[in-house]
Short mmCIF file of C-alpha atoms and ligand atoms in Angstrom, two decimals:
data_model
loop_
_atom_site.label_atom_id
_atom_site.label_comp_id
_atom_site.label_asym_id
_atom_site.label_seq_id
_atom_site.Cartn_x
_atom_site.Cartn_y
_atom_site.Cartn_z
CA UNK A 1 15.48 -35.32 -1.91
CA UNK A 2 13.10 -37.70 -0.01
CA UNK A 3 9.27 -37.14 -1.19
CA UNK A 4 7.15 -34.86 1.27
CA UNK A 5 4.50 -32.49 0.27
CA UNK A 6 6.52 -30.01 0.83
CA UNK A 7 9.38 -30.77 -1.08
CA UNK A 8 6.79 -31.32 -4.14
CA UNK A 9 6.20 -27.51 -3.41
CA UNK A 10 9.61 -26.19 -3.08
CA UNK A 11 10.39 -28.01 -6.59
CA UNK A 12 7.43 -26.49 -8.36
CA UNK A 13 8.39 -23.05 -6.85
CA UNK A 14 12.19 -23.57 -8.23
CA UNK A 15 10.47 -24.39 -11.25
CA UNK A 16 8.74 -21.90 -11.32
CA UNK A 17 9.58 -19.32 -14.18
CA UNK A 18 9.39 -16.51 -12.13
CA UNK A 19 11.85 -17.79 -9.31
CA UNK A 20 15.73 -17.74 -9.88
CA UNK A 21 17.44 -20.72 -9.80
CA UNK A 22 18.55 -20.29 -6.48
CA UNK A 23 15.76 -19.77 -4.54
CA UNK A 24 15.68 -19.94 -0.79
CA UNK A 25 13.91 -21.20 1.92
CA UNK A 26 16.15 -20.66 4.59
CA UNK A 27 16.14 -20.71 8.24
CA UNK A 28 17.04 -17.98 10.02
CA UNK A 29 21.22 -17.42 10.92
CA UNK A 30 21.98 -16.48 14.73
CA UNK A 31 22.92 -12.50 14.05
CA UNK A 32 22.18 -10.30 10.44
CA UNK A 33 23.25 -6.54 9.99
CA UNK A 34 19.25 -5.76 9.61
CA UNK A 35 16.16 -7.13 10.57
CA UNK A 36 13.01 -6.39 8.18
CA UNK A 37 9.49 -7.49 10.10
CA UNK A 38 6.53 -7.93 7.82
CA UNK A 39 7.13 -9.66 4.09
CA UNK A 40 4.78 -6.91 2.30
CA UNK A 41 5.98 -4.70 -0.42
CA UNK A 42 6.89 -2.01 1.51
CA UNK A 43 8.96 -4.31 3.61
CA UNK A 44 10.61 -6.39 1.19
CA UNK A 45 11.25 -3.42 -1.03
CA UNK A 46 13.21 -2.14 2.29
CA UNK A 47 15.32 -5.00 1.91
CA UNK A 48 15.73 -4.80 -2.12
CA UNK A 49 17.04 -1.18 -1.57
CA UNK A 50 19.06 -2.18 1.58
CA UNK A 51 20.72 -4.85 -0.48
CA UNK A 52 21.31 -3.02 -3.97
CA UNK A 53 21.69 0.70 -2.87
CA UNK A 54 23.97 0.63 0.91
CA UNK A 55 25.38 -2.83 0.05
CA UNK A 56 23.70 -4.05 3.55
CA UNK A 57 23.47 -8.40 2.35
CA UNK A 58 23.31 -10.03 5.69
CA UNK A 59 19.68 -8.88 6.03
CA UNK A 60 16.21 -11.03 6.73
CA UNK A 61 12.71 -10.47 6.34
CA UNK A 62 10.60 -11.72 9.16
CA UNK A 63 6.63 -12.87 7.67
CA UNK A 64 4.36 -14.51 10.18
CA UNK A 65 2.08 -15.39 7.54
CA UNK A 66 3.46 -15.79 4.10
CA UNK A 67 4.61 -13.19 2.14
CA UNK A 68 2.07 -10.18 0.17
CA UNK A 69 -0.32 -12.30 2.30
CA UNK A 70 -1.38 -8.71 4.08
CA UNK A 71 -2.53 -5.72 2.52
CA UNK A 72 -0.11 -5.83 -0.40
CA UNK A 73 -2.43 -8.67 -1.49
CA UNK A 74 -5.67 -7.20 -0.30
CA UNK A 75 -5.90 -3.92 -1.75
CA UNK A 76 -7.42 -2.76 -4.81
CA UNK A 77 -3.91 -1.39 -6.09
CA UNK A 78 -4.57 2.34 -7.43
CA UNK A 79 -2.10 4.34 -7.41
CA UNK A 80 -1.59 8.67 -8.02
CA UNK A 81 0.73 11.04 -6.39
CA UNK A 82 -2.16 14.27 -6.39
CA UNK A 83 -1.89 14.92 -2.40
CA UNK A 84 -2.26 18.78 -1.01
CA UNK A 85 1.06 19.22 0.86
CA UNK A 86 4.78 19.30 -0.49
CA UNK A 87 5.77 17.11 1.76
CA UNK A 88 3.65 14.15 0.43
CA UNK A 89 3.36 15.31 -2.76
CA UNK A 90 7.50 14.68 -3.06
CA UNK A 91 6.46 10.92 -0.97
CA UNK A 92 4.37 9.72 -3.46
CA UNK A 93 5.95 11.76 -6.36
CA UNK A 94 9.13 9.93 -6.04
CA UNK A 95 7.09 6.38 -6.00
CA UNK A 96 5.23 7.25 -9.14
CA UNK A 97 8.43 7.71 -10.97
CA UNK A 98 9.55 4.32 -9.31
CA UNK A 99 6.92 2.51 -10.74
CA UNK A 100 7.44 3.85 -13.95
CA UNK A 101 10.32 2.11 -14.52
CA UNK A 102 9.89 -0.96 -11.90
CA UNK A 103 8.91 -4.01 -14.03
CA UNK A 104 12.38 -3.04 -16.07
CA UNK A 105 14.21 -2.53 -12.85
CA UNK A 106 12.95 -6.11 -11.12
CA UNK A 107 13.02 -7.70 -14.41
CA UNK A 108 9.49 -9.12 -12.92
CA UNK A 109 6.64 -7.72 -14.53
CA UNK A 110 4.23 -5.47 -12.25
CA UNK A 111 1.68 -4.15 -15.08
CA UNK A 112 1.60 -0.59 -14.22
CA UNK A 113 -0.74 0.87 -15.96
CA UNK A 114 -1.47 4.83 -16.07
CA UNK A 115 -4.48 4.63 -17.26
CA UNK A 116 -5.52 7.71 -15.31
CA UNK A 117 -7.46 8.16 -12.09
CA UNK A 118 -10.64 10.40 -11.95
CA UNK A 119 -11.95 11.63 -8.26
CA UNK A 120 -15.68 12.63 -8.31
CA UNK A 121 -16.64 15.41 -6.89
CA UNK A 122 -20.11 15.77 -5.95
CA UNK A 123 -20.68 18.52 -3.82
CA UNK A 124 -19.47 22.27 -3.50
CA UNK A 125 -17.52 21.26 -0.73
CA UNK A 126 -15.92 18.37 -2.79
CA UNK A 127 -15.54 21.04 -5.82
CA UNK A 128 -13.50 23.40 -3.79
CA UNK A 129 -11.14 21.01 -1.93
CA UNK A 130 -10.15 19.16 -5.24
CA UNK A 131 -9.75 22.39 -7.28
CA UNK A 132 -7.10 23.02 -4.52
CA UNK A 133 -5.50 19.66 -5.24
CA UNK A 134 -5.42 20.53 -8.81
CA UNK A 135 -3.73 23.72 -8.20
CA UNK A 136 -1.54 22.62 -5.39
CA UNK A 137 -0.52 20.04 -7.38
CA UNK A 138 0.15 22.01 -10.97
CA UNK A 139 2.23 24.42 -9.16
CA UNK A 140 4.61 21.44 -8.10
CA UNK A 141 4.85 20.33 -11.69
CA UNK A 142 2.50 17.12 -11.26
CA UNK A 143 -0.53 16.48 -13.20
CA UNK A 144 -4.03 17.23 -12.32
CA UNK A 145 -6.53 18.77 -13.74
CA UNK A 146 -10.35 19.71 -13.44
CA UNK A 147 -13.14 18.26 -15.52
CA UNK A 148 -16.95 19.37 -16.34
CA UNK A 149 -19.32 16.62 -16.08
CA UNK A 150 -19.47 15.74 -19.92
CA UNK A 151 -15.49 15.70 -19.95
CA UNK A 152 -15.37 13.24 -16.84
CA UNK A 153 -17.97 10.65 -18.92
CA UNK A 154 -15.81 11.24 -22.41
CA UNK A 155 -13.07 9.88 -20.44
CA UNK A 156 -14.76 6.93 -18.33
CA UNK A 157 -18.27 6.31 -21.06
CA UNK A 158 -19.76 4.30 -18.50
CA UNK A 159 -20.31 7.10 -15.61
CA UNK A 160 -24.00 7.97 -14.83
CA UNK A 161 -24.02 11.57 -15.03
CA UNK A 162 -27.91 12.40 -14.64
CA UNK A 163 -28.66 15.21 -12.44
CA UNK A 164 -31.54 13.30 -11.26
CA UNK A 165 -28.81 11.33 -9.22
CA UNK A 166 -28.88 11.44 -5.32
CA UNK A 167 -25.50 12.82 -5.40
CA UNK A 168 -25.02 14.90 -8.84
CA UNK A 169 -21.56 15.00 -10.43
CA UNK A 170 -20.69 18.07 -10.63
CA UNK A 171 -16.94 17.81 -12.00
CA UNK A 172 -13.92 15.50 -11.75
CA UNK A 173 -10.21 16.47 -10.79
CA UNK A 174 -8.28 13.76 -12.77
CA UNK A 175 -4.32 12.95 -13.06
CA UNK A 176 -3.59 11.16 -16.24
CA UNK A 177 -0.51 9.37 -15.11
CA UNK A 178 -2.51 7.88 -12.03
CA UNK A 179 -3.38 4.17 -12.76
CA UNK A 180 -2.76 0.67 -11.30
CA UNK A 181 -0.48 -2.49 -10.68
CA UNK A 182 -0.98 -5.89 -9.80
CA UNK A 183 -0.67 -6.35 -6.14
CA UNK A 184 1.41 -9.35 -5.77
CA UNK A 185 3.45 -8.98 -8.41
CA UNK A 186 5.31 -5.84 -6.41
CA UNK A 187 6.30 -8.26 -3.81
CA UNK A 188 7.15 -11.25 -5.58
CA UNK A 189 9.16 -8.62 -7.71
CA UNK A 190 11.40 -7.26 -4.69
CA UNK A 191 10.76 -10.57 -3.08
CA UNK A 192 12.78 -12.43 -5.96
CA UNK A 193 15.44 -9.64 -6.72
CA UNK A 194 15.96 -9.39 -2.58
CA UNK A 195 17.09 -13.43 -2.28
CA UNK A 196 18.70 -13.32 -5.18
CA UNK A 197 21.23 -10.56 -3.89
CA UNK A 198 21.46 -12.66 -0.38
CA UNK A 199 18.45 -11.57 1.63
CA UNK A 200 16.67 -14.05 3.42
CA UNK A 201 13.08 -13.81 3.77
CA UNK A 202 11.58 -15.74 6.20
CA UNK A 203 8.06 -17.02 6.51
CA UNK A 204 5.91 -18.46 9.15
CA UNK A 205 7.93 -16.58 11.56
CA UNK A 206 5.98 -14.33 13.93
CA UNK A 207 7.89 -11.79 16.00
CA UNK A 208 6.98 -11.70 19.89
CA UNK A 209 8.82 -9.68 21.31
CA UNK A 210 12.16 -6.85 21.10
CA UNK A 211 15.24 -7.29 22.92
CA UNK A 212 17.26 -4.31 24.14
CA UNK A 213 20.56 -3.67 26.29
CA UNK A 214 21.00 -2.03 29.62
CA UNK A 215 21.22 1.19 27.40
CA UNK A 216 17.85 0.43 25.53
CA UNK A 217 19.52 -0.28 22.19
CA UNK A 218 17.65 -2.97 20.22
CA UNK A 219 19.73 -6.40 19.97
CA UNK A 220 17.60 -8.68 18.78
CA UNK A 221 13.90 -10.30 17.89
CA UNK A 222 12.15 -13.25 19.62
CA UNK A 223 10.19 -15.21 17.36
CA UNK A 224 8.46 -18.27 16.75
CA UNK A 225 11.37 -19.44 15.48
CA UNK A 226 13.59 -18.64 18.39
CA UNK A 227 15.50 -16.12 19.06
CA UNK A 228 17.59 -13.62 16.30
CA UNK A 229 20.18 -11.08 16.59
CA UNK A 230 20.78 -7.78 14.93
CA UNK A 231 21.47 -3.89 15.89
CA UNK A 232 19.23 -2.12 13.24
CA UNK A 233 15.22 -2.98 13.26
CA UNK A 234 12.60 -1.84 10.84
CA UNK A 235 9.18 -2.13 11.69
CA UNK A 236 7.13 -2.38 8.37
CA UNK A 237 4.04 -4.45 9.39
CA UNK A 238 0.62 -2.67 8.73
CA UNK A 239 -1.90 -2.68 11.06
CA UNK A 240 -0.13 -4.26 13.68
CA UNK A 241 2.61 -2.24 14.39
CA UNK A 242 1.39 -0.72 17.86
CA UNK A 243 1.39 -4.52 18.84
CA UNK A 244 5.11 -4.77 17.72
CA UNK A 245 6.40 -1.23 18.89
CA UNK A 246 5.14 -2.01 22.27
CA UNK A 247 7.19 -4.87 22.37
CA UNK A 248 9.82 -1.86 22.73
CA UNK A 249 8.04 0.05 25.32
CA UNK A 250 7.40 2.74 22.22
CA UNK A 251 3.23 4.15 22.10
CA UNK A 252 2.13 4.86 18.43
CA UNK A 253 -0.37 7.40 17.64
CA UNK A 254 -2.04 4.66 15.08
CA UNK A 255 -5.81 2.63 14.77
CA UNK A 256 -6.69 -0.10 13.32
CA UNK A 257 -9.31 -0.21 11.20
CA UNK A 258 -10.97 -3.16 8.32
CA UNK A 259 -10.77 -2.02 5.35
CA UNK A 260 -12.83 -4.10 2.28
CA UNK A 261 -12.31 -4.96 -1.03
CA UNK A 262 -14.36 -7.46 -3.56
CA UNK A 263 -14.28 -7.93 -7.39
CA UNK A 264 -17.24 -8.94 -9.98
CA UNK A 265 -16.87 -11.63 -12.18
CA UNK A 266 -14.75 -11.17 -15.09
CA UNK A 267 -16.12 -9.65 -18.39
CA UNK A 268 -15.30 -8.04 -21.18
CA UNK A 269 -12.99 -4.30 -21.26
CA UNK A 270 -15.65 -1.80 -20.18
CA UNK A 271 -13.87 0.72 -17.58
CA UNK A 272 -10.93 2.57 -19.21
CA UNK A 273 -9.41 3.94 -16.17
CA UNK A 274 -9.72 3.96 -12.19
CA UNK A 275 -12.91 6.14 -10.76
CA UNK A 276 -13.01 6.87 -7.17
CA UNK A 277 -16.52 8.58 -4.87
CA UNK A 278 -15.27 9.97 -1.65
CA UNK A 279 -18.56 11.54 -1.10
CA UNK A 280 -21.12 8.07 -1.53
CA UNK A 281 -17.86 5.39 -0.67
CA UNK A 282 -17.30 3.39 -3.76
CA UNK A 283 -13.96 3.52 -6.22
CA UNK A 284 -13.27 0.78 -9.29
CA UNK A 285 -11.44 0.07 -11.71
CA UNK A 286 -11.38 -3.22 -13.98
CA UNK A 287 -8.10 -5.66 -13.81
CA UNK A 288 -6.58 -7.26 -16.86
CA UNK A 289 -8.11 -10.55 -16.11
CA UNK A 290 -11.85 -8.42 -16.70
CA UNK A 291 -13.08 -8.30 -12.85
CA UNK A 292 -14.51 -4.85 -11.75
CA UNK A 293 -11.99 -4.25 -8.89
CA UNK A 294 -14.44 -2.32 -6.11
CA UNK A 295 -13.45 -1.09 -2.53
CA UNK A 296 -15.29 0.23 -0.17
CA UNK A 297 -14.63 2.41 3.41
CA UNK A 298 -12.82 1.78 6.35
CA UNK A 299 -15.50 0.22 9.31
CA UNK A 300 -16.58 3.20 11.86
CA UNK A 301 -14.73 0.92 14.64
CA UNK A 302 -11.59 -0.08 15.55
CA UNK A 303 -10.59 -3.78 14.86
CA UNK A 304 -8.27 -6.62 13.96
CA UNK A 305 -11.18 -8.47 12.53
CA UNK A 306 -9.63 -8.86 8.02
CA UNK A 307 -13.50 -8.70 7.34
CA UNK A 308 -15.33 -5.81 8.21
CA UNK A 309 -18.78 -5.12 8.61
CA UNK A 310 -21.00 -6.86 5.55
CA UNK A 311 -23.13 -3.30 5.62
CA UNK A 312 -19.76 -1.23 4.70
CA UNK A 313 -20.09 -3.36 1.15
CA UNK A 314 -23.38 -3.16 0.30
CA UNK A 315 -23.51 0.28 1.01
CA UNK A 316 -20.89 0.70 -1.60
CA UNK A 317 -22.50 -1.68 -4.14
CA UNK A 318 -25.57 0.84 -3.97
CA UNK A 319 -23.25 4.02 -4.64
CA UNK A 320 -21.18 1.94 -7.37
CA UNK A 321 -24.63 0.88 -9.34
CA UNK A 322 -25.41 4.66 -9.14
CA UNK A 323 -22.34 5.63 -10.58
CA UNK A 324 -22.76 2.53 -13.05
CA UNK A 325 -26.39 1.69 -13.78
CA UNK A 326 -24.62 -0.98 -16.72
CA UNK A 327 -22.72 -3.10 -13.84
CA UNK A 328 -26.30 -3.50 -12.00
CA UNK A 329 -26.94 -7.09 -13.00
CA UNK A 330 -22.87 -8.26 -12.42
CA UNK A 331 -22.23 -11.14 -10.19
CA UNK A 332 -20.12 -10.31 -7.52
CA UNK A 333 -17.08 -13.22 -7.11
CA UNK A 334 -15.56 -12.49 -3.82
CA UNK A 335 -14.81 -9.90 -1.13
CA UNK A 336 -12.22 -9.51 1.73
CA UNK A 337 -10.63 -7.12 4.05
CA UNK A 338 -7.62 -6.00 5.54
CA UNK A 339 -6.23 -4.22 8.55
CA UNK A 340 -4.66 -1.01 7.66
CA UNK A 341 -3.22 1.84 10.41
CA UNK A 342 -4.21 5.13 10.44
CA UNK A 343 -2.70 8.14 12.46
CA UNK A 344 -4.37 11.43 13.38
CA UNK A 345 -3.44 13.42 9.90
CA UNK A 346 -3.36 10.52 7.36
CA UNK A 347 -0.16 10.78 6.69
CA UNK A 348 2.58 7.70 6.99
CA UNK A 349 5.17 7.84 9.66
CA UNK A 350 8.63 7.14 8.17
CA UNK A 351 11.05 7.71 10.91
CA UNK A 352 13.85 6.75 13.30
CA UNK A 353 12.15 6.09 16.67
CA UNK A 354 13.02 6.80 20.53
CA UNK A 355 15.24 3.31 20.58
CA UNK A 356 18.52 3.28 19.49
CA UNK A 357 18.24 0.87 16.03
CA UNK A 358 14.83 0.89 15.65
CA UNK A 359 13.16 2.21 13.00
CA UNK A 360 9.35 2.37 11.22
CA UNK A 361 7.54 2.47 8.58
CA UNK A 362 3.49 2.60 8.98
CA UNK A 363 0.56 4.95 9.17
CA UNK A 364 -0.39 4.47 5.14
CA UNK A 365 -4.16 4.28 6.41
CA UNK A 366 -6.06 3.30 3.10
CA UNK A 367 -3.58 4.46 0.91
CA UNK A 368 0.07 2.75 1.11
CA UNK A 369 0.41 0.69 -2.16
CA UNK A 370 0.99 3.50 -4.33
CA UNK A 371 3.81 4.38 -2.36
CA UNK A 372 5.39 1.41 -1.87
CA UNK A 373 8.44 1.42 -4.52
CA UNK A 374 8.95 5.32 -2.91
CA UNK A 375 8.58 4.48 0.74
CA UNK A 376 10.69 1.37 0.24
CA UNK A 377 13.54 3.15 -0.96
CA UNK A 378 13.68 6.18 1.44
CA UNK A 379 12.88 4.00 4.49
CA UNK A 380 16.17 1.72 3.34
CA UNK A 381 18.22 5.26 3.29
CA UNK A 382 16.65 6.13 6.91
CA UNK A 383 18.01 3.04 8.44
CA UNK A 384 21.28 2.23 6.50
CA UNK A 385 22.26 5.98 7.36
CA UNK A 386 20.30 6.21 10.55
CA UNK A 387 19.00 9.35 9.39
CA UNK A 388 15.94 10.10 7.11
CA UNK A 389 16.42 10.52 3.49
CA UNK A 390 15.20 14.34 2.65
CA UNK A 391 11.90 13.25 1.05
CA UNK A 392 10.82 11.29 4.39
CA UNK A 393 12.39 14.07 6.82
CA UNK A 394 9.55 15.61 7.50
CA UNK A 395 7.40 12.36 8.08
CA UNK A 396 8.26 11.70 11.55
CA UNK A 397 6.63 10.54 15.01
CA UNK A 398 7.75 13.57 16.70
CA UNK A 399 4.90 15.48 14.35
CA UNK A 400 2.53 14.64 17.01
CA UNK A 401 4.33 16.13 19.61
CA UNK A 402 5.26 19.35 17.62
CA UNK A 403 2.26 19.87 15.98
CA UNK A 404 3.78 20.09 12.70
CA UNK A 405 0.86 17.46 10.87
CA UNK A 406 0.40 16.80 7.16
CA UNK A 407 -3.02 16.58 7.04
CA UNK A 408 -4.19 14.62 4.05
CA UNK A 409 -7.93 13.61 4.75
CA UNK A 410 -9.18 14.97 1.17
CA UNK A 411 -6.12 13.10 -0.48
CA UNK A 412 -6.55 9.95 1.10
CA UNK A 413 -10.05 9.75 -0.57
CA UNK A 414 -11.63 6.96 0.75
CA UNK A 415 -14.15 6.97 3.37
CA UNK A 416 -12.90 6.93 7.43
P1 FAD B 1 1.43 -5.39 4.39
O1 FAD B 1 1.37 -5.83 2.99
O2 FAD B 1 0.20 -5.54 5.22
O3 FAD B 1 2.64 -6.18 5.07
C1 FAD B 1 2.83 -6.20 6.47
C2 FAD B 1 3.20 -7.62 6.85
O4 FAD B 1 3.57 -7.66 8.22
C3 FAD B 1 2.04 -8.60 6.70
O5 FAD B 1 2.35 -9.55 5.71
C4 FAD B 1 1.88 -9.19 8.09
O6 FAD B 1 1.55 -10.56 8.07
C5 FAD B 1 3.26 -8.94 8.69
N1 FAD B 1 3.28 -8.93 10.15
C6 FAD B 1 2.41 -8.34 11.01
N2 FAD B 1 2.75 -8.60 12.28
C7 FAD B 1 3.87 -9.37 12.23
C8 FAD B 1 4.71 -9.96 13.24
N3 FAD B 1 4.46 -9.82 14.54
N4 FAD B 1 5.78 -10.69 12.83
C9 FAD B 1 6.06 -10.85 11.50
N5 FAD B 1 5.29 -10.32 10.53
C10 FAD B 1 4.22 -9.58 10.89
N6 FAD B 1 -3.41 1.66 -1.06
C11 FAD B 1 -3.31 2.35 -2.21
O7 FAD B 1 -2.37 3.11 -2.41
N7 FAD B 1 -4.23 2.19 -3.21
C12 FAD B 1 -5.31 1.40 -3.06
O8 FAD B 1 -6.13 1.27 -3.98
C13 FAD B 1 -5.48 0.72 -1.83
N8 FAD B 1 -6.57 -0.04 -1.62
C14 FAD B 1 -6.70 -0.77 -0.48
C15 FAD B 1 -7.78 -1.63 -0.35
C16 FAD B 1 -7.88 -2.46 0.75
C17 FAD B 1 -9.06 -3.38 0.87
C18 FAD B 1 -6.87 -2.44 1.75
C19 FAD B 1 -6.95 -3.34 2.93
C20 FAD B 1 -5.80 -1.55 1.64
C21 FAD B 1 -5.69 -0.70 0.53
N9 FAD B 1 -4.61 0.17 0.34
C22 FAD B 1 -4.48 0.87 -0.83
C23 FAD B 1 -3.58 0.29 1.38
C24 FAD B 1 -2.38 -0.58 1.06
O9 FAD B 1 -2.80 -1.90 0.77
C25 FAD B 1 -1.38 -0.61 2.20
O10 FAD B 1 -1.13 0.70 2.67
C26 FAD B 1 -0.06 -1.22 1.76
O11 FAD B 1 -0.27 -2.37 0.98
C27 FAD B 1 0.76 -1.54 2.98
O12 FAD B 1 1.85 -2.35 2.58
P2 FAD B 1 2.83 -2.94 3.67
O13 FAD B 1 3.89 -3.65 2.95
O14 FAD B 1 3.21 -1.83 4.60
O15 FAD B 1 1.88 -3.88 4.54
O1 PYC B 2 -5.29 5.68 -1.82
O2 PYC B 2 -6.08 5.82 -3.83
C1 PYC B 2 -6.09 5.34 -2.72
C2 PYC B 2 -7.04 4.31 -2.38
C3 PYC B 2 -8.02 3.87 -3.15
C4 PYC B 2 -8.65 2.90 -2.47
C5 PYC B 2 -8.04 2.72 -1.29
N1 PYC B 2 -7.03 3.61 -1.26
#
């Protein structure tokens, strides 16, 4: 091998002791049974379950960037399954079990950690709509359940719970087997166990545009690395994926919007579990490596911008050092934003589309990672067997047409 920079990087990746032996870098072939765009963890999961579950090998995963270089390595990785409706409660039901069990099933290891996630409630409007959670959510079998004040700061001994606050808490719904992950890890997982069943996952390689036949069936991508064949297409790139559906003629009912993220220098263990504010903007929780993990809202306008308004953050650094008064004097070590895409009832859209062998997976708004393992494996069913899988039936484009929304605004519980 002659010396080049990036040679010295493709040995140290090979070396690496998370990569198999054979790992790839490959270029992509002329024709493949499947065509994955966007290297994120829903995507690449797509193409783990593609691979181990319908046999489908001769797949690729297109990445303009580099992959878990979008939101799956932006967001601030909490995940629950307490949503209002059946429908999603089944969604992101399905992924909690998934994740469960995922650092044994990608031998790669995600740190899942159910360390329980508590939603504040700080008005009587937020009391009613979460006590229907809880109770929507009981009746389904799935934990949730409804905490005084004093019960919410035995379980997290570093909430504020004065009433002389300028937003009282005045309960907590919490589910116990709510928690977190790390980020990358869930793509590097699927990412590794993907090429080493055969998948190809190719970075630095932007789609531009959607071929189709005289009939309108899909045939093939243009990219920036020419052009690729295939029959079956799945569209998994968040907050772009108007750009790329109207590449085939096909209008999504989706925004973009930035959505921020920053962590405070590391310290010592002194958040037990994952606490989230609807009502003044602020959730955290505190990562392994001892950084308070903070997010913030989505901007009030539409954008492509991955930074988001500086004002969105400090607001939430006010609401978090109410919540907090101990984290008051913490540096803060960085912040960033992504792009995510949000449709009219907050609910994903997991569905065949108009064009014959194309098929997406978007809409997660502020709230996708948790469902990644879940969404990943039912989207794989929906295109190897060009129907939907039960679970995603009902999560369709044709729900804005019909009428028949899943409207998930409380559940998403972060500020649009
Ligand atoms: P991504 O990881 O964004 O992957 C899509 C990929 O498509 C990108 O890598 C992109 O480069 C690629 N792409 C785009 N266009 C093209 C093209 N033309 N050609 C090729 N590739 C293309 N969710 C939760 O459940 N819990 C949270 O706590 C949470 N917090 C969040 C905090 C922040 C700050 C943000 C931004 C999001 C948060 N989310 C959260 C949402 C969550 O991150 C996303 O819903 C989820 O990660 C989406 O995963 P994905 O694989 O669909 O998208
Ligand atoms: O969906 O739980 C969530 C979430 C938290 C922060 C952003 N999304």
């Amino acid at each position: 091998m002659r010396f080049s920079f990036l040679n010295l990087a493709k040995q140290a990746l090979s070396a690496h002791r998370h990569w198999p032996e054979q790992w790839r870098f490959p270029e992509p072939k002329a024709e493949y049974d499947a065509i994955i765009i966007g290297a994120g963890g829903h995507g690449l999961g797509t193409a783990y379950y593609l691979a181990k579950e319908h046999g489908l090998r001769n797949i690729a995963v297109l990445e303009k960037g580099w992959l878990g270089g979008g939101n799956t390595g932006r967001n601030t990785t909490i995940i629950r399954s307490n949503y209002l409706w059946e429908e999603s409660q089944g969604l992101y039901e399905h992924s909690v079990k998934l994740w469960e069990n995922l650092s044994a099933e990608l031998n790669y290891n995600v740190m899942y950690s159910p360390r329980g996630v508590m939603m504040l409630a700080h008005t009587v409007h937020d009391i009613q709509v979460f006590k229907r959670h809880v109770h929507a959510n009981r009746l389904q079998g799935i934990d949730n359940e409804w905490l005084t004040p004093e019960e919410a700061k035995e379980f997290c001994p570093i909430l504020n719970i004065s009433p002389n606050m300028r937003y009282p808490i005045l309960g907590a719904a919490l589910q116990r087997r709510g928690g977190t992950a790390r980020h990358d890890a869930v793509a590097w997982g699927y990412a590794r166990a993907a090429s080493a069943m055969g998948v190809d996952i190719i970075q630095n390689c932007e789609v531009k545009g959607i071929r189709r036949d005289p009939s309108g069936a899909v045939t093939g991508v243009e990219t920036t690395k020419g052009f690729i064949g295939t029959k079956k297409i799945g569209v998994v790139a968040a907050g772009h994926t108007s750009v790329i559906m109207s590449m085939a003629d096909v209008r999504m009912p989706l925004e973009s919007y930035p959505l921020q993220a920053l962590v405070s220098e590391p310290i010592k263990p002194i958040m037990p579990c994952v606490v989230m504010s609807n009502t003044i903007h602020a959730y955290m929780s505190q990562s392994d490596k001892g950084e308070l993990v903070i997010g913030a809202g989505t901007d009030a306008y539409t954008s492509y911008s991955q930074t988001g308004g500086l004002h969105i953050t400090t607001h939430t650094l006010d609401a978090i050092c109410e919540l907090f008064p101990n984290v008051r004097r913490l540096r803060m070590l960085r912040n960033w934003g992504g792009i995510v895409d949000v449709t009219p009832d907050r609910s994903p859209i997991l569905s065949k589309t108009p064009v014959k062998g194309l098929y997406v997976n978007c809409g997660w708004g502020t709230g996708g990672f948790k469902a990644t393992p879940g969404s990943a494996n039912v989207f794989a069913h929906t295109i190897a067997k060009d129907e939907p899988h039960p679970i995603n039936a009902a999560f369709t484009i044709d729900r804005f047409k019909t009428g028949r929304l899943i409207d998930e605004a409380a559940a998403a519980a972060v500020a649009h």
